[in-house]
mmCIF file of C-alpha atoms in Angstrom:
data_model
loop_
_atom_site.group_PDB
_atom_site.id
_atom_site.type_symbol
_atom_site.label_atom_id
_atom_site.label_comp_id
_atom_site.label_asym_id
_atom_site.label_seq_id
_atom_site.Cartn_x
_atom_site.Cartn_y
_atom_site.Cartn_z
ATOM 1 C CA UNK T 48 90.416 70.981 -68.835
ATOM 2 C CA UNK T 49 87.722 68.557 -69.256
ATOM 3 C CA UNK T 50 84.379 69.173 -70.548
ATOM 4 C CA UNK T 51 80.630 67.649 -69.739
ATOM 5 C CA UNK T 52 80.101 66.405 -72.771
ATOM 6 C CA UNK T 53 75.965 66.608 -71.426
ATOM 7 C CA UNK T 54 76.604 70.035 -71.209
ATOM 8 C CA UNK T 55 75.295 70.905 -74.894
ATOM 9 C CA UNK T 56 72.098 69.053 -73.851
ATOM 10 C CA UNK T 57 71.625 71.207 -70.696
ATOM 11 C CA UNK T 58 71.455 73.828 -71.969
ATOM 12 C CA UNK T 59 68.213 72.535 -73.404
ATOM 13 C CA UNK T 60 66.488 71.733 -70.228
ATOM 14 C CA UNK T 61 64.441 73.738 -68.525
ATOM 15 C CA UNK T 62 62.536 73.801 -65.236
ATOM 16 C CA UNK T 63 59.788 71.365 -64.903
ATOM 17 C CA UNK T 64 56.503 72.824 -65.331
ATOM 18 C CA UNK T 65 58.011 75.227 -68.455
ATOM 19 C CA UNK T 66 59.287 72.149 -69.863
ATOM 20 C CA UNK T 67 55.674 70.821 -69.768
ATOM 21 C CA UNK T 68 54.743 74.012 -71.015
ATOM 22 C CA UNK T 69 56.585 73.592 -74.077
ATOM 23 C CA UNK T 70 55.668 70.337 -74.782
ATOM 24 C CA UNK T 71 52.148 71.117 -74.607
ATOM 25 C CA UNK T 72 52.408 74.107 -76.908
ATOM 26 C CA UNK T 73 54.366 72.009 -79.078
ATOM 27 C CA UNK T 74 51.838 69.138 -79.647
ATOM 28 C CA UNK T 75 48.971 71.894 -79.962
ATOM 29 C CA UNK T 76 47.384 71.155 -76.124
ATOM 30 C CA UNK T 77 45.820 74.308 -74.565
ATOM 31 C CA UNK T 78 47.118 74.039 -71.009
ATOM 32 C CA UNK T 79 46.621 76.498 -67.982
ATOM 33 C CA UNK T 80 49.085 77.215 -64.934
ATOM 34 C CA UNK T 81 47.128 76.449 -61.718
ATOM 35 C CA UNK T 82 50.256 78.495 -59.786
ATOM 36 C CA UNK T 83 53.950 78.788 -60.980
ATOM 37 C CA UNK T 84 54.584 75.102 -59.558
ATOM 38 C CA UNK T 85 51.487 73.245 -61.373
ATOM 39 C CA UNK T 86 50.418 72.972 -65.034
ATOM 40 C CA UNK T 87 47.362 71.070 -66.676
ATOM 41 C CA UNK T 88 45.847 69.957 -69.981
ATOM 42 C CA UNK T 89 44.058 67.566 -71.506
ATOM 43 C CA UNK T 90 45.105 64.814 -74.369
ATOM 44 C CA UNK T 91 42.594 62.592 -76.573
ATOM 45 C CA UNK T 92 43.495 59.173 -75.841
ATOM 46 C CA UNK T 93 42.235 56.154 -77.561
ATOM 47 C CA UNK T 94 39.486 55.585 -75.429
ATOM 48 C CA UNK T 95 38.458 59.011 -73.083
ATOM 49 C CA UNK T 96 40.286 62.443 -72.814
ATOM 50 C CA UNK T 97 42.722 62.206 -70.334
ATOM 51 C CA UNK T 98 43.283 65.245 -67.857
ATOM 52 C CA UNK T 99 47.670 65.938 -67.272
ATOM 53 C CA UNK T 100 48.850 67.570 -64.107
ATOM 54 C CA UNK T 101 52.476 67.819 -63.265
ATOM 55 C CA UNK T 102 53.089 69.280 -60.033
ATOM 56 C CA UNK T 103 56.727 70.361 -59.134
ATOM 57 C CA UNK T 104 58.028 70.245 -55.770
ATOM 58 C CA UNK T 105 61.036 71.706 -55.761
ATOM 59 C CA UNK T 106 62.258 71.344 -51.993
ATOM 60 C CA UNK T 107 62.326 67.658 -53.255
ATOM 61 C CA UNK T 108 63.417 68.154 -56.739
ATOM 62 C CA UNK T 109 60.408 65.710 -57.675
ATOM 63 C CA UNK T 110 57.712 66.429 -60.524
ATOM 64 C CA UNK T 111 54.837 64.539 -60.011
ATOM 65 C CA UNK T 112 52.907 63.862 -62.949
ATOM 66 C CA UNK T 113 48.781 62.571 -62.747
ATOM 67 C CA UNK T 114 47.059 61.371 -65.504
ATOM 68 C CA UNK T 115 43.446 61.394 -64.855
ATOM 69 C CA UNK T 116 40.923 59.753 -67.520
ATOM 70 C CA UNK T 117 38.262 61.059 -65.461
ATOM 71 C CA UNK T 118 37.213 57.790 -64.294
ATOM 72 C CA UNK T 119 34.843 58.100 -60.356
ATOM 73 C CA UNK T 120 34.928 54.703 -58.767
ATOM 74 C CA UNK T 121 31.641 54.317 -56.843
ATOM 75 C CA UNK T 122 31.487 52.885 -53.112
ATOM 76 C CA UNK T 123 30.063 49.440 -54.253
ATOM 77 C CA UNK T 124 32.977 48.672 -56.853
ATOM 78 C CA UNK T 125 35.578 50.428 -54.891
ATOM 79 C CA UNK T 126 36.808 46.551 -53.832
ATOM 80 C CA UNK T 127 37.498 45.434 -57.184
ATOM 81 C CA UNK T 128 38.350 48.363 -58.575
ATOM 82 C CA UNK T 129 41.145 48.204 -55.848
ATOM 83 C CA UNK T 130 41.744 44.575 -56.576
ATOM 84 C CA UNK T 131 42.456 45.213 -60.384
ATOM 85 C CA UNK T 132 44.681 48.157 -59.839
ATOM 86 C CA UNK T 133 46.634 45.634 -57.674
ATOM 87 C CA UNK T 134 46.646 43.750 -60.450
ATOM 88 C CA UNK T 135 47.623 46.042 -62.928
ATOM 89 C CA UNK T 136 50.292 47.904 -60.651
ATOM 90 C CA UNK T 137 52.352 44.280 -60.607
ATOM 91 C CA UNK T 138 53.102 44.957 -64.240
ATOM 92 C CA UNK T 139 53.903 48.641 -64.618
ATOM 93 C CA UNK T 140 57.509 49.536 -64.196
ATOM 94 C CA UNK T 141 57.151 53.076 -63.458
ATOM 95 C CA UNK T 142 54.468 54.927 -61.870
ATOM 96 C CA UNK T 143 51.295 53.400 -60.687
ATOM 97 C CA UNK T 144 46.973 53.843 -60.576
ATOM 98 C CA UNK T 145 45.885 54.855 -57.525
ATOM 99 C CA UNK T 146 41.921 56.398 -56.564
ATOM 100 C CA UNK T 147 41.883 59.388 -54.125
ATOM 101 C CA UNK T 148 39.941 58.598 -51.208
ATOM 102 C CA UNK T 149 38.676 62.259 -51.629
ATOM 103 C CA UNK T 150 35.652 61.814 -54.315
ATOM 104 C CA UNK T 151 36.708 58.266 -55.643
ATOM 105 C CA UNK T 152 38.890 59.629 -58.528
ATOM 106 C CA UNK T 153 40.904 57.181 -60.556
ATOM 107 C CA UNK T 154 44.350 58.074 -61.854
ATOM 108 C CA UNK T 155 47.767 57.045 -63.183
ATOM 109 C CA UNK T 156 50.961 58.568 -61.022
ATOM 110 C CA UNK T 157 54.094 58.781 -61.459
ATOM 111 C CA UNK T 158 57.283 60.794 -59.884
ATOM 112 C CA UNK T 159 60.466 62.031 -61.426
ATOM 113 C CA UNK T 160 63.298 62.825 -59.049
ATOM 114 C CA UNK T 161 65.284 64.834 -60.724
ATOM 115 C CA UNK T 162 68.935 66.318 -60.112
ATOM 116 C CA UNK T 163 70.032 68.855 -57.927
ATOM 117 C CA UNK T 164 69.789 71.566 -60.961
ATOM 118 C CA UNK T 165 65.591 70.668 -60.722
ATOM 119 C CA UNK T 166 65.773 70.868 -64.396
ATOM 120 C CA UNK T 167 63.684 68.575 -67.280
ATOM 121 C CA UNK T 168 64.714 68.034 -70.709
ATOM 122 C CA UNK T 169 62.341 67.786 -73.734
ATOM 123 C CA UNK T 170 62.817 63.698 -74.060
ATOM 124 C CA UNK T 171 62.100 63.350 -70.474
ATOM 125 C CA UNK T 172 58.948 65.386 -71.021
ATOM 126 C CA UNK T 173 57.702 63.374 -73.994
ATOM 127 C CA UNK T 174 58.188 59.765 -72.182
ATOM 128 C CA UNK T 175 56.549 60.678 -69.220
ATOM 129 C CA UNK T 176 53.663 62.075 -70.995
ATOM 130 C CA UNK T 177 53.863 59.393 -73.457
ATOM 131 C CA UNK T 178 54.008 56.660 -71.079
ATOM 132 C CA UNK T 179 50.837 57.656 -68.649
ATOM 133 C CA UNK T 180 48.595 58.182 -71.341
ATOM 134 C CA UNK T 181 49.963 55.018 -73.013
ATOM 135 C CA UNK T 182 48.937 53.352 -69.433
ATOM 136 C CA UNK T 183 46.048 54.879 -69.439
ATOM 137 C CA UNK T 184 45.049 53.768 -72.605
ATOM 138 C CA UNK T 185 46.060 50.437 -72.123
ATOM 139 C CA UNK T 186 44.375 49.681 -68.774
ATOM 140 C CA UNK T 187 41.209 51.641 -69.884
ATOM 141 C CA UNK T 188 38.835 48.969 -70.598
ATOM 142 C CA UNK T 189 39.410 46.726 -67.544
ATOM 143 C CA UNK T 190 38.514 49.948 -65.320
ATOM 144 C CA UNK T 191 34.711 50.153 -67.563
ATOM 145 C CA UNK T 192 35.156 46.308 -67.307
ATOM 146 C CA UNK T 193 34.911 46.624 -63.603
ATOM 147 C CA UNK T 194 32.611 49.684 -63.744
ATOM 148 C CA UNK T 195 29.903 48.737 -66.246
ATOM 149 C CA UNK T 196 30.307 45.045 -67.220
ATOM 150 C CA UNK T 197 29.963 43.347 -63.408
ATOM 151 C CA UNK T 198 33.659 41.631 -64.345
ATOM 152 C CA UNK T 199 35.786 40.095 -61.875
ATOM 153 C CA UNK T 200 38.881 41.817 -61.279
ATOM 154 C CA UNK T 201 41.052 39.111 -63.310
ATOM 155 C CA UNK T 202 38.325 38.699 -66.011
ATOM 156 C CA UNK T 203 38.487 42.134 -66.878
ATOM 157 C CA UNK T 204 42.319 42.374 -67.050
ATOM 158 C CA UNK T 205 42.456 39.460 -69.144
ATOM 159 C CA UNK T 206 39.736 40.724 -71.386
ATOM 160 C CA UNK T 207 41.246 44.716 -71.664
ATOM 161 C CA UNK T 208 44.571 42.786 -72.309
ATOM 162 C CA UNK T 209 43.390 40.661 -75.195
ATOM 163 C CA UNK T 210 40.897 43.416 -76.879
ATOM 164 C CA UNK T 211 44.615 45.701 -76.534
ATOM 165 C CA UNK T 212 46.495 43.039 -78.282
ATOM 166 C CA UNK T 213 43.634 42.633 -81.171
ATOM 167 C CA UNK T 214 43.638 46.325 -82.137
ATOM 168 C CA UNK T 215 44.645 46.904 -85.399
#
């Protein structure tokens, strides 16, 4: 009979949102349960704290995880603010930045499908955290570029892109 050899690292994954839980607790974040499919907390980035949601849908088997850096985009910069994130967006490989049209809200998204068993495992957990506030850190000045410095949408990705590259 043949085994899984996965199946010692199943046994280590966990639904979604307790995964997340975990994680959290782990690195010391206080985080709150906003039902039993949708968990929050917020991370100090390198430039802003940086609000986490992952929301699991489970007649999908997708978690959808927002990183928010509490960023409003006003009416009159809402063009280039739209025109940078098209930017940006051409050079992320997974997930994307995206404002609501409900209050202007900036934020990074990204979806995991997972398997039929719904279920996350720690390393999962820590990349896709990892990687949205990495994002978010990384495209952070060319949003206040846009915002408060009156920047073009390519001038401010070119500057946030060099400044990033400089920092020691």
């Amino acid at each position: 009979m043949r085994t899984d050899p996965r199946e010692g690292e199943r046994q280590e994954d966990a639904a979604p949102v307790d995964m997340l839980a975990a994680l959290f607790e782990a690195r010391g974040w206080p985080y709150e349960f906003a039902g039993e499919d949708e968990i929050t907390t917020e991370v100090q980035g390198s430039w802003a704290n940086y609000q986490i949601r992952g929301i699991w849908r489970h007649e999908d088997h997708v978690l959808q995880l927002l990183c928010l850096p509490d960023i409003r985009v006003p009416d009159d910069k809402r063009a280039a603010m739209f025109e940078v994130l098209a930017l940006i967006n051409e050079q992320l490989w997974i997930g994307h930045f995206d404002v609501w049209s409900n209050g202007g809200v900036l934020l990074y998204r990204h979806g995991f499908m997972l398997g039929d068993d719904g279920l996350l495992s720690i390393g999962q957990a820590q990349t896709a955290v990892e990687a949205a506030v990495e994002e978010c850190d990384r495209f952070y000045p060319a949003f206040q570029f846009i915002l408060w410095g009156d920047k073009t949408p390519a001038e401010a990705l070119a500057s946030a892109l060099v400044d990033a590259a400089g920092e020691a």
